[in-house]
Amino acid sequence: MSTGCTQPVKSVARKELSYSPPIFRSCTMNSFTATRARSDQLAADVAAHPDRYRILTGERPTGPLHLGHYFGTIAERVRLHGRGVDTFIILADYQVITDRDGIGQVRDNVYGAVMDYLAAGIDPETATIFTHSAVPALNQLILPFLSLVTEAELHRNPTVKAEHSASGRALSALLLTYPVHQAADILFCKGNLVPVGKDNLPHVELTRVLARRFNDRYGKVFPEPDALLTSAPEVPGLDGRKMSKSYGNAITLGMTADETAAVIRRAPTDSERRITFDPQGRPGISALLSTAALCVGIDEHTLADQIGDRGAGALKQRTTELVNDYFAAHRRRRADLARQPDLVRDILRAGNGRANAIAERTLDEVRAAMGTSY
C-alpha cells in the first residue's frame, strides 16, 4: 500500500492579504470579509495546484456518523481528496472524553467511521486515516505547545466557553486545553490547509499563533495553516433540533432503507395539511424538508410547493424515497466493507503506521530545534 504522505509539503509562495488574526478575536464583518477573501483565493489555488496542500480534518468518534456529518463535512473532504489534496483524517478517540465521563463504544464508532469514509469515496491508498491514541509522538507535541499559550487565551476560546457552559460542571483540564490538542493534530503532519466553517475559525487562529510562537522561539519547524471556509449546510435533526444520536433524531449513514423509513415515520410533525417551510413555527416539517431538499438538490420552499396540501404523510414518504435513493450506493459499499472487518482493521492500522512515522519525524525536528535531542 502506498503511503501517499511520505513527501514533505511543498513550499507555497502566496501573496498574503493584510490579515493576521489576533488570537480568538470576535469575527467582525471586516475581519470575516478578509478571511473570506483569503479563503476564496486559496480555493482557486487548490483547484489549480492541489499537490501544494495537505489538510488535516476528522471527527470525535462519539457515535455513528449521520447525515449531518455527511453533508456538513464528509462530502467536502471527499471533494478535496478527489482533487488530489493530501488528506489526513483523524478519528480523535482521546478527545471523546473532553466533555464526557466515559469513552462509550469508541471502538465500534471508530471502525464505523472508517467504513463511512471509505464508502463515501476516500481512497486509503492516498489518504491517511488514523486514531489519536495510536500516535504517541503527536500527543507529545502538546507539551511544548502548552508552554506557548496562556490560561487566559484558552478561557477565551469559544468552544471551551460553550462546552463548559453546557456541561454545568467544573472545567476539566482536558476541555481547557482542547484547542491545543487540535493544534497538535494539525501541526504534527505539517498541515497547511484546514477546511472549517465560520464557527471553527478560532481553532485555526490558535494553531497559526502556536506555529508562529514556536518558530519565533526555537526556529522554523511548522507552517502557519490557512483556513479554507466551507459553505456546508446545517442539517437539522428530524425534530428540528441539532442532529444528534443522543436525541434520537438522526439518520445514521449505517442505517438500512427500512430503518431509515422507520425513523422518518416517527418524526414529529403537525396536523396542518399545507406543507410550508417554517423552521421556527414548524420545526418537524421544516427538518424533513431540509433533509429531502439536500438529497434532491433543490431548496425547501420549492419542495414544499411540490408536496402542497398532501400533508405530513406525503412529505415523510417523499423524504424517505429521496434519502434512500441518495445513499443507496454508499450503503452498498458500506455493507460490503462490514463483511470484511479484517480489511477495515488493516486499513486503519496502515493509516496509524503512516501517521506514526510522520509524527516521529516531526517530533525529531522539534527536539532538535529545542535542543533536547540526546
Short mmCIF file of N, CA and C in Angstrom, two decimals, residues 12 18-19 27 34 55 85 95 106 130 143 152 162 184-185 198 225 229 239 257 264 294 298 305 320 327 335:
data_model
loop_
_atom_site.label_atom_id
_atom_site.label_comp_id
_atom_site.label_asym_id
_atom_site.label_seq_id
_atom_site.Cartn_x
_atom_site.Cartn_y
_atom_site.Cartn_z
N VAL A 12 4.85 26.97 -0.55
CA VAL A 12 3.92 27.66 -1.43
C VAL A 12 4.14 29.15 -1.31
N SER A 18 -3.51 41.50 3.93
CA SER A 18 -3.07 42.17 5.16
C SER A 18 -3.99 41.79 6.30
N TYR A 19 -3.97 40.50 6.63
CA TYR A 19 -4.84 40.00 7.68
C TYR A 19 -4.06 38.99 8.50
N CYS A 27 -15.36 37.63 15.38
CA CYS A 27 -15.33 37.70 13.92
C CYS A 27 -16.17 38.90 13.47
N ALA A 34 -12.24 39.74 5.15
CA ALA A 34 -10.86 39.47 4.78
C ALA A 34 -10.57 37.97 4.77
N ILE A 55 -4.28 18.68 4.08
CA ILE A 55 -5.32 19.02 5.04
C ILE A 55 -5.35 18.01 6.17
N VAL A 85 -5.73 16.69 -3.13
CA VAL A 85 -5.17 17.27 -1.91
C VAL A 85 -4.76 16.15 -0.96
N GLN A 95 -10.17 12.52 22.37
CA GLN A 95 -10.97 13.71 22.59
C GLN A 95 -12.45 13.41 22.86
N VAL A 106 -16.35 3.30 21.74
CA VAL A 106 -15.46 4.03 20.85
C VAL A 106 -14.89 3.15 19.74
N PHE A 130 -6.44 7.71 10.67
CA PHE A 130 -5.74 7.23 11.86
C PHE A 130 -6.48 7.66 13.12
N LEU A 143 2.90 19.06 24.83
CA LEU A 143 3.64 19.64 25.96
C LEU A 143 4.34 20.95 25.59
N ALA A 152 -5.47 32.43 30.13
CA ALA A 152 -6.49 33.41 29.74
C ALA A 152 -6.88 33.24 28.28
N ALA A 162 -18.35 27.52 25.42
CA ALA A 162 -19.66 26.93 25.14
C ALA A 162 -19.81 25.56 25.79
N ALA A 184 -2.13 20.55 17.78
CA ALA A 184 -1.14 19.49 17.60
C ALA A 184 -1.57 18.53 16.50
N ASP A 185 -2.87 18.25 16.42
CA ASP A 185 -3.37 17.37 15.36
C ASP A 185 -3.03 17.93 13.97
N LYS A 198 -17.31 28.80 9.71
CA LYS A 198 -17.02 30.06 10.39
C LYS A 198 -16.82 29.88 11.88
N PRO A 225 -0.94 27.22 9.14
CA PRO A 225 -2.00 26.73 8.24
C PRO A 225 -3.07 27.79 7.99
N LEU A 229 -12.62 28.21 4.20
CA LEU A 229 -14.00 28.30 4.67
C LEU A 229 -14.92 27.47 3.78
N ASP A 239 -36.40 16.32 14.47
CA ASP A 239 -37.32 17.08 15.31
C ASP A 239 -37.04 18.58 15.27
N ALA A 257 -32.37 0.87 4.45
CA ALA A 257 -33.50 1.62 3.89
C ALA A 257 -34.72 1.48 4.80
N ILE A 264 -37.98 8.00 10.02
CA ILE A 264 -38.69 9.14 9.43
C ILE A 264 -40.18 9.08 9.78
N LEU A 294 -31.82 18.54 0.45
CA LEU A 294 -30.39 18.28 0.24
C LEU A 294 -30.18 17.09 -0.67
N ILE A 298 -32.63 20.76 -4.41
CA ILE A 298 -33.48 21.94 -4.60
C ILE A 298 -33.67 22.61 -3.25
N ASP A 305 -43.71 23.36 -2.03
CA ASP A 305 -44.74 23.62 -3.04
C ASP A 305 -45.09 22.35 -3.80
N THR A 320 -38.32 9.86 2.68
CA THR A 320 -37.77 8.50 2.74
C THR A 320 -37.23 8.07 1.39
N PHE A 327 -28.49 7.68 -0.80
CA PHE A 327 -27.46 6.94 -0.07
C PHE A 327 -27.42 5.45 -0.43
N ALA A 335 -21.94 -1.78 3.41
CA ALA A 335 -22.31 -3.15 3.76
C ALA A 335 -21.24 -4.14 3.30
#
